[in-house]
Coordinates of C-alpha atoms and ligand atoms in Angstrom, one line a residue:
X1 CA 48.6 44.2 110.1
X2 CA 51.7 41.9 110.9
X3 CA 51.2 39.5 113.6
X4 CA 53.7 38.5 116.1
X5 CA 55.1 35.3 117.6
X6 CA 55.8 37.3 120.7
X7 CA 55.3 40.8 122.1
X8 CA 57.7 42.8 122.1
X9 CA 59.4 44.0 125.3
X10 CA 59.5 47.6 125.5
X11 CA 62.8 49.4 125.1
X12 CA 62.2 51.7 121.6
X13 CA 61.0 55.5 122.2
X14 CA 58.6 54.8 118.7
X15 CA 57.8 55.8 116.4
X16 CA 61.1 57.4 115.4
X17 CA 60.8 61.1 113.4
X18 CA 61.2 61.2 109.8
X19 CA 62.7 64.2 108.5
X20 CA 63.5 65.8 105.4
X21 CA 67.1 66.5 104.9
X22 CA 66.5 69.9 102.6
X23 CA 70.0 71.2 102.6
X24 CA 71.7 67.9 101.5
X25 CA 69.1 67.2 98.8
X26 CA 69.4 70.5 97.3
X27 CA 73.4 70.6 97.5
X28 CA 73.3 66.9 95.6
X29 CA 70.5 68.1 93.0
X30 CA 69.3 64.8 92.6
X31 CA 66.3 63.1 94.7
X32 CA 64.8 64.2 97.8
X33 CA 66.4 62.9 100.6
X34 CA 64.3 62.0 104.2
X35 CA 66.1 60.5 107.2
X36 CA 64.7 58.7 109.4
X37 CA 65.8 59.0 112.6
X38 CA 66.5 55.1 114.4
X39 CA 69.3 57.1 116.3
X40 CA 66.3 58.4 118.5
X41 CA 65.1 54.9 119.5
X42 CA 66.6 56.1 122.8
X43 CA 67.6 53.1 125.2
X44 CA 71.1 53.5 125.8
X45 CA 72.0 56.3 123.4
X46 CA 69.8 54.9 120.7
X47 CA 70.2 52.7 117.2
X48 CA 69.0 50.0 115.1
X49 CA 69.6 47.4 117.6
X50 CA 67.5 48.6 120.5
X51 CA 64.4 47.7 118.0
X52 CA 65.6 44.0 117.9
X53 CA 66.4 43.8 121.4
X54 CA 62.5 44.3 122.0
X55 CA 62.2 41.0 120.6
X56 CA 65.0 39.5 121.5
X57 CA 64.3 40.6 125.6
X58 CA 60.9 39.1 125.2
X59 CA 62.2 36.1 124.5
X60 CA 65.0 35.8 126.7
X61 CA 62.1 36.6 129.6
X62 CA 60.0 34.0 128.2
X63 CA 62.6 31.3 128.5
X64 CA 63.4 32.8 132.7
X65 CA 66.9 33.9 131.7
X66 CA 68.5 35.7 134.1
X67 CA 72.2 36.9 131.9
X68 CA 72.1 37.7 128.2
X69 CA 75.6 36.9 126.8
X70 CA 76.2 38.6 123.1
X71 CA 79.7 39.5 121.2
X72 CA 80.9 42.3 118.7
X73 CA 84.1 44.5 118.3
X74 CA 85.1 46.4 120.9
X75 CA 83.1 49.7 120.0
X76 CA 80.5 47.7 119.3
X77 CA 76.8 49.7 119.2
X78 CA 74.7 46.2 119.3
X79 CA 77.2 45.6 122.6
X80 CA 76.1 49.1 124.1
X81 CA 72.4 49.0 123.0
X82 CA 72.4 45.0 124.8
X83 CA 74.3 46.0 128.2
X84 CA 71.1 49.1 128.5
X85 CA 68.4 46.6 127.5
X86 CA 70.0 43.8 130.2
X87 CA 69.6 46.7 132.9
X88 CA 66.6 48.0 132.0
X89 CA 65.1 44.1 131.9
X90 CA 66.9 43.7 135.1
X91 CA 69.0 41.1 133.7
X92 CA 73.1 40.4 133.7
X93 CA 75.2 41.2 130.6
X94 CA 78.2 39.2 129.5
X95 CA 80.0 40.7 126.3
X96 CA 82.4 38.7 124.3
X97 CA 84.7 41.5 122.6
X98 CA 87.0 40.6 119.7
X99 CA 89.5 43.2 119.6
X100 CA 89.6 43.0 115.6
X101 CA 90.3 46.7 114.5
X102 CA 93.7 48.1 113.9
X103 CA 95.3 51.1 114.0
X104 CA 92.9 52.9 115.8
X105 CA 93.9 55.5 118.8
X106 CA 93.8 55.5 122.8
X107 CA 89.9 56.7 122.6
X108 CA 89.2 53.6 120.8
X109 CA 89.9 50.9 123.9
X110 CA 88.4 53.4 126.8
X111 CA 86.0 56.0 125.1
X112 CA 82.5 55.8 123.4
X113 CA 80.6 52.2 123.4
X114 CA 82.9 50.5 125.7
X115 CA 82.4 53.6 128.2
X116 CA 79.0 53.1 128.1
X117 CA 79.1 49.3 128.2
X118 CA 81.0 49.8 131.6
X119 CA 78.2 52.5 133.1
X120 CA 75.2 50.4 132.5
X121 CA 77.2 47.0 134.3
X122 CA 78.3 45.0 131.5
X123 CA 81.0 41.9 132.4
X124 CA 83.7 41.8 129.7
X125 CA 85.3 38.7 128.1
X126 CA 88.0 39.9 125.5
X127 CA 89.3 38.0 122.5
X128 CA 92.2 38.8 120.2
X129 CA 91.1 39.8 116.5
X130 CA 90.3 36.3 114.3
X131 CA 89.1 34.2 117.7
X132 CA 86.1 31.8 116.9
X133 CA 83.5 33.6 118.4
X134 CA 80.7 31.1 117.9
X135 CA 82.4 29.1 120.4
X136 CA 83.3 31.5 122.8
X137 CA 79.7 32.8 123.1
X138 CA 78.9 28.9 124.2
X139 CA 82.1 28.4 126.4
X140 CA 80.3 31.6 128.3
X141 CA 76.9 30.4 128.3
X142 CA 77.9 27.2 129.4
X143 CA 80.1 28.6 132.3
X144 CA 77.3 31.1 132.9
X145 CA 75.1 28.3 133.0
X146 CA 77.4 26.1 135.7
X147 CA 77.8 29.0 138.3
X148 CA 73.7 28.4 138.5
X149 CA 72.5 31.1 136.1
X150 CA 70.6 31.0 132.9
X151 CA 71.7 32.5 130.2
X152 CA 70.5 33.7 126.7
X153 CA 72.8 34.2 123.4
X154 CA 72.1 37.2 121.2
X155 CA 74.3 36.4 118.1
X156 CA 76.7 39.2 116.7
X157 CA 74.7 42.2 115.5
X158 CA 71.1 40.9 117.5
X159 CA 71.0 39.2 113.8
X160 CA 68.3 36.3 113.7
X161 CA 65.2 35.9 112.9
X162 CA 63.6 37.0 116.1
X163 CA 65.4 40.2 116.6
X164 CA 64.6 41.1 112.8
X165 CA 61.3 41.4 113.8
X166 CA 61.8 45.0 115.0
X167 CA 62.7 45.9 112.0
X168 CA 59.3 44.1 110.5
X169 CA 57.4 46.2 112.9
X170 CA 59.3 49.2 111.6
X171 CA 58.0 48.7 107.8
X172 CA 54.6 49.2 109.6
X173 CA 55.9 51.8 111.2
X174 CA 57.2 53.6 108.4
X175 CA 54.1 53.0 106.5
X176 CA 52.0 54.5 108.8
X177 CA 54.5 57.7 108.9
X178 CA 54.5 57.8 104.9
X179 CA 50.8 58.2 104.8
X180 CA 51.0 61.1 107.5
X181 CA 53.6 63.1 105.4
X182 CA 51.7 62.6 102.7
X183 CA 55.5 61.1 100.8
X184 CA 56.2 58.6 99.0
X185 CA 59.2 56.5 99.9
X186 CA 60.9 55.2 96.3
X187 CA 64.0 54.1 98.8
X188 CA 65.0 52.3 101.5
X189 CA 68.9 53.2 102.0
X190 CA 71.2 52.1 105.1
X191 CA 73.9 50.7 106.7
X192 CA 73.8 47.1 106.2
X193 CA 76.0 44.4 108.1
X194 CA 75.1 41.6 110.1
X195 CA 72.3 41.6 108.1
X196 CA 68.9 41.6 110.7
X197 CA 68.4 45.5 109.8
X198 CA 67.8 44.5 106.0
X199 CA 65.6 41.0 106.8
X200 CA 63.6 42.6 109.1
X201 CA 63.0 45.5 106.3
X202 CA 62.7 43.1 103.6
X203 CA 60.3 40.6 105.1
X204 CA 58.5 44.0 105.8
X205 CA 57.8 45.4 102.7
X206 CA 57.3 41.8 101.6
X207 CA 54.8 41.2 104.1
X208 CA 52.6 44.7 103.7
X209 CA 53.6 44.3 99.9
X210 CA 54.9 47.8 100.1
X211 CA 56.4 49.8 96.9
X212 CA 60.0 50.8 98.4
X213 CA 63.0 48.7 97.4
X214 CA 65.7 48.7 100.2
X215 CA 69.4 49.0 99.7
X216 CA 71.7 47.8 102.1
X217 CA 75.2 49.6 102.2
X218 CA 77.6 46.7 102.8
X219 CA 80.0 48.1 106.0
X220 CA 81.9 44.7 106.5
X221 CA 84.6 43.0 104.6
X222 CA 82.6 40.3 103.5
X223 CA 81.4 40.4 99.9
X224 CA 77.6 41.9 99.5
X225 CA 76.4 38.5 98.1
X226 CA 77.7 36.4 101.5
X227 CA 76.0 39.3 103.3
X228 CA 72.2 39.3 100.3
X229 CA 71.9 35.5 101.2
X230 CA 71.8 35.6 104.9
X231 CA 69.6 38.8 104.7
X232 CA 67.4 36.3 102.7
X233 CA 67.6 33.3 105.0
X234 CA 66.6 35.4 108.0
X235 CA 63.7 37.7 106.2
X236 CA 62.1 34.0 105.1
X237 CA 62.4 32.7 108.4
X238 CA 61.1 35.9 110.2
X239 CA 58.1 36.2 107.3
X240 CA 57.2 32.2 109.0
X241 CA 57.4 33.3 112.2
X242 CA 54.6 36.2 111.6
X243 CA 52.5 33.1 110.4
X244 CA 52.4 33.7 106.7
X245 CA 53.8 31.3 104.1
X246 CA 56.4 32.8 101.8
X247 CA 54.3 31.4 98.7
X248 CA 52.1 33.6 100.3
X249 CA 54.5 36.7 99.7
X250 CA 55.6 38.2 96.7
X251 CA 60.0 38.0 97.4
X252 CA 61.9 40.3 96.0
X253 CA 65.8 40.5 95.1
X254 CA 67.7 41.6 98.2
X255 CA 70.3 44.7 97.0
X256 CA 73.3 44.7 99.2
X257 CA 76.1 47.6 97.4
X258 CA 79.4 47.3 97.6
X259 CA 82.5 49.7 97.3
X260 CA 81.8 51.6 100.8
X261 CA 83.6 49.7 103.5
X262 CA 87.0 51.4 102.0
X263 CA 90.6 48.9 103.7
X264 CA 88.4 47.0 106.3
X265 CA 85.4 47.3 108.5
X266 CA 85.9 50.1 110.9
X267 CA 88.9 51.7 109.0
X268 CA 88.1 55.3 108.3
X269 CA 87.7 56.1 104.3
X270 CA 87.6 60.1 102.7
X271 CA 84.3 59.4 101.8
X272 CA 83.0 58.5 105.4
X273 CA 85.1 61.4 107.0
X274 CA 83.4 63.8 104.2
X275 CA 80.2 62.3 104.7
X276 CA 80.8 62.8 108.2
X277 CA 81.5 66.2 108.3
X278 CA 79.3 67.4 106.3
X279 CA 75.9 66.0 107.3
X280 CA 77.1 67.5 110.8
X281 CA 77.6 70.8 109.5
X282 CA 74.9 71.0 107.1
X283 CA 71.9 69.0 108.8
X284 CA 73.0 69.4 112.6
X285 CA 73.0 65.2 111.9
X286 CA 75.5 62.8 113.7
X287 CA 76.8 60.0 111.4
X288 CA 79.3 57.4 112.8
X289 CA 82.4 56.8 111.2
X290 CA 82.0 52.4 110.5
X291 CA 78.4 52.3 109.5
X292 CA 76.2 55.3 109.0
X293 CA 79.0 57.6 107.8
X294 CA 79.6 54.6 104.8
X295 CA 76.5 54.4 103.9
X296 CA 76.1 58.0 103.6
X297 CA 79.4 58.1 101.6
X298 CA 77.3 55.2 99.6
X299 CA 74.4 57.5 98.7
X300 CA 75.9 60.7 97.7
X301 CA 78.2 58.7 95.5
X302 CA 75.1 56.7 94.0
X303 CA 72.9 60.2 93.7
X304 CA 75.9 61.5 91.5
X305 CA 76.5 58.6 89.8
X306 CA 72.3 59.1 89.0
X307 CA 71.7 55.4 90.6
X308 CA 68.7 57.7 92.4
X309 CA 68.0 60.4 90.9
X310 CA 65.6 63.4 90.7
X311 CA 61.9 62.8 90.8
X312 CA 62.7 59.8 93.2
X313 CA 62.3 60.2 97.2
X314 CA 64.8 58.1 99.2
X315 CA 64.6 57.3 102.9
X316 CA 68.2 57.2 104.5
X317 CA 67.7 56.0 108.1
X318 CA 70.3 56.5 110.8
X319 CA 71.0 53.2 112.3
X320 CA 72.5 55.3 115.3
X321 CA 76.2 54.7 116.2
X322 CA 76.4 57.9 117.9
X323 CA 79.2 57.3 120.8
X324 CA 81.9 56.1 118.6
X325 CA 82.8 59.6 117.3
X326 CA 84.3 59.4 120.7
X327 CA 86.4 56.7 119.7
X328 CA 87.4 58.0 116.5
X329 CA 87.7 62.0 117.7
X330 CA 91.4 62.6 116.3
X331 CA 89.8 62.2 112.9
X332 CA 88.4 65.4 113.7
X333 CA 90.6 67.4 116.1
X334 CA 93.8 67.3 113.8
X335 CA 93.7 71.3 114.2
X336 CA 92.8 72.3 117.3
X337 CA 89.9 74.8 117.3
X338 CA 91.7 76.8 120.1
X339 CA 95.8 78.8 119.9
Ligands
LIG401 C1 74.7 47.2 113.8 C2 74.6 48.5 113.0 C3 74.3 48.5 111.6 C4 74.1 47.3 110.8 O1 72.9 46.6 111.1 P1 72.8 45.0 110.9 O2 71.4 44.7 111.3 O3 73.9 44.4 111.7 O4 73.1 44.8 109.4 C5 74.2 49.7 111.0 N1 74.5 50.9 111.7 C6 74.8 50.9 113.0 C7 75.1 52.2 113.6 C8 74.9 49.7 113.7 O5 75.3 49.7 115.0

């Protein structure tokens, strides 16, 4: 069993369901398909980062903080998932937005995450697309910190080694889950970005020295190998802070795929809005249209370009992302459903 620098504060409805997605396996005809379902972690409208945030709260606790300060886009789900963790910890929330996406409609700059991020209290700094967000994340904290208060930074995406944690405790997790079902996980697919998603489920399945390989669907405009060598950084850092040595592990290549993101991050492709559509229609399943509707995009193309293929057993999980359809709905409501 992992130990852990910290315990986790407790945010995460766990463990998460694992189901098998029937319908889209037999459609694709290659391998079975299983989702697991990190939409459900339920703070805040669930998602990936709610896991991390159990860390991350802890720690920001530990050290008597009284404001957690982060940044992201401005339907950001780490942003969301953050504000609902700072009022459930009864703490302040600070979010640096960069307003980076273009193109997008109305819904996008009042509907979905930033709704949310208004109902559970959040303050709002916002930058133009391009600022140095680094720095503005320290400007804040140190402000925050003159007006008396003390603050703690949660880098874009809850992406260290501390957050990445959750996701260690989620190999466990899924472990524990594999033997229940009685399957065998050959797979490890999902939407991969700021990276702590994919060190926390690498330094995992390093750490229990599990079977599955993991493949992270690269959602960002930086190249997969920029994105493979931070993943790497922070899974050895979060393998020391469980205590273990990483000559004591057995590291494996990190796999981050490209050819999803499409023009830019957050840009809609055809294969997200198909994916999209039809996991909804065929599995009752909500994807999102920047990360888990790519990486699902990802996967069907790989199944029927026979990367995974029959025989195997692949584990999508939903990272969440659930309240930007709201920001993206004219995707789907070009023909109104009513005349
Ligand atoms: C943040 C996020 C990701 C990416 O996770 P990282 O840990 O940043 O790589 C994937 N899917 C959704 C829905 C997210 O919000």
């Amino acid at each position: 069993m992992t130990v852990f620098p910290i315990s986790p504060y407790p945010l995460a409805q766990t463990p998460t369901p694992i189901q098998k997605l029937e319908r889209l396996s037999r459609q694709l005809g290659g391998p079975d398909i299983w989702i697991k379902r990190d939409d459900y972690t339920g703070l805040g409208l669930g998602g990936n980062k709610v896991r991390k945030l159990e860390f991350l709260v802890a720690e920001a606790l530990s050290r008597g903080a009284d404001t957690l300060i982060t940044a992201g886009p401005l339907q950001s789900n780490h942003c969301r998932q953050t504000a609902a963790a700072a009022a459930v910890a009864g703490l302040a929330c600070i979010l640096v937005i960069e307003d980076r996406v273009e193109g997008t409609s109305e819904l996008y700059r009042t509907n979905g995450n930033l709704l949310l991020d208004r109902l559970f209290g959040a303050r709002f700094h916002v930058l133009p697309g391009g600022a140095d967000i680094a720095t503005a994340l320290d400007d804040v904290a140190q402000r925050t910190k003159h007006e008396g208060h003390v603050p703690y930074v949660i880098p874009v995406g809850a992406s260290n080694p501390v957050g990445a944690l959750g996701y260690v405790k989620a190999v466990d997790e899924i472990i524990r889950q594999s033997r229940e079902l009685d399957v065998h996980f050959d797979h490890i697919v999902h939407a991969t970005g700021s990276g702590g998603t994919q060190a926390g489920l690498t330094a995992g399945v390093e750490l229990a020295d599990a079977a599955f390989s993991i493949h992270g669907v690269n959602i960002l405009d930086e190249p997969g190998g920029r994105i493979a060598e931070r993943v790497r950084a922070i899974a050895d850092t979060s393998i020391e802070l469980t205590g273990r040595s990483l000559a004591s592990v057995r590291r494996r290549e990190v796999s981050v795929v490209d050819g999803y993101v499409g023009e830019a991050f957050g840009k809609p492709t055809a294969g997200m809005i198909e994916a999209v559509t039809r996991l909804g229609a065929l599995e009752g399943v909500i994807l999102d249209p920047v990360h888990t509707g790519k990486a699902m995009a990802g996967l069907i193309d790989l199944v029927s370009k026979k990367r995974f293929h029959a025989g195997e057993t692949v584990l999508f999980i939903h990272t969440g992302g659930l309240p930007s359809v709201f920001a993206y709905a004219p995707l789907w409501s070009a023909e109104p459903i009513y005349s």
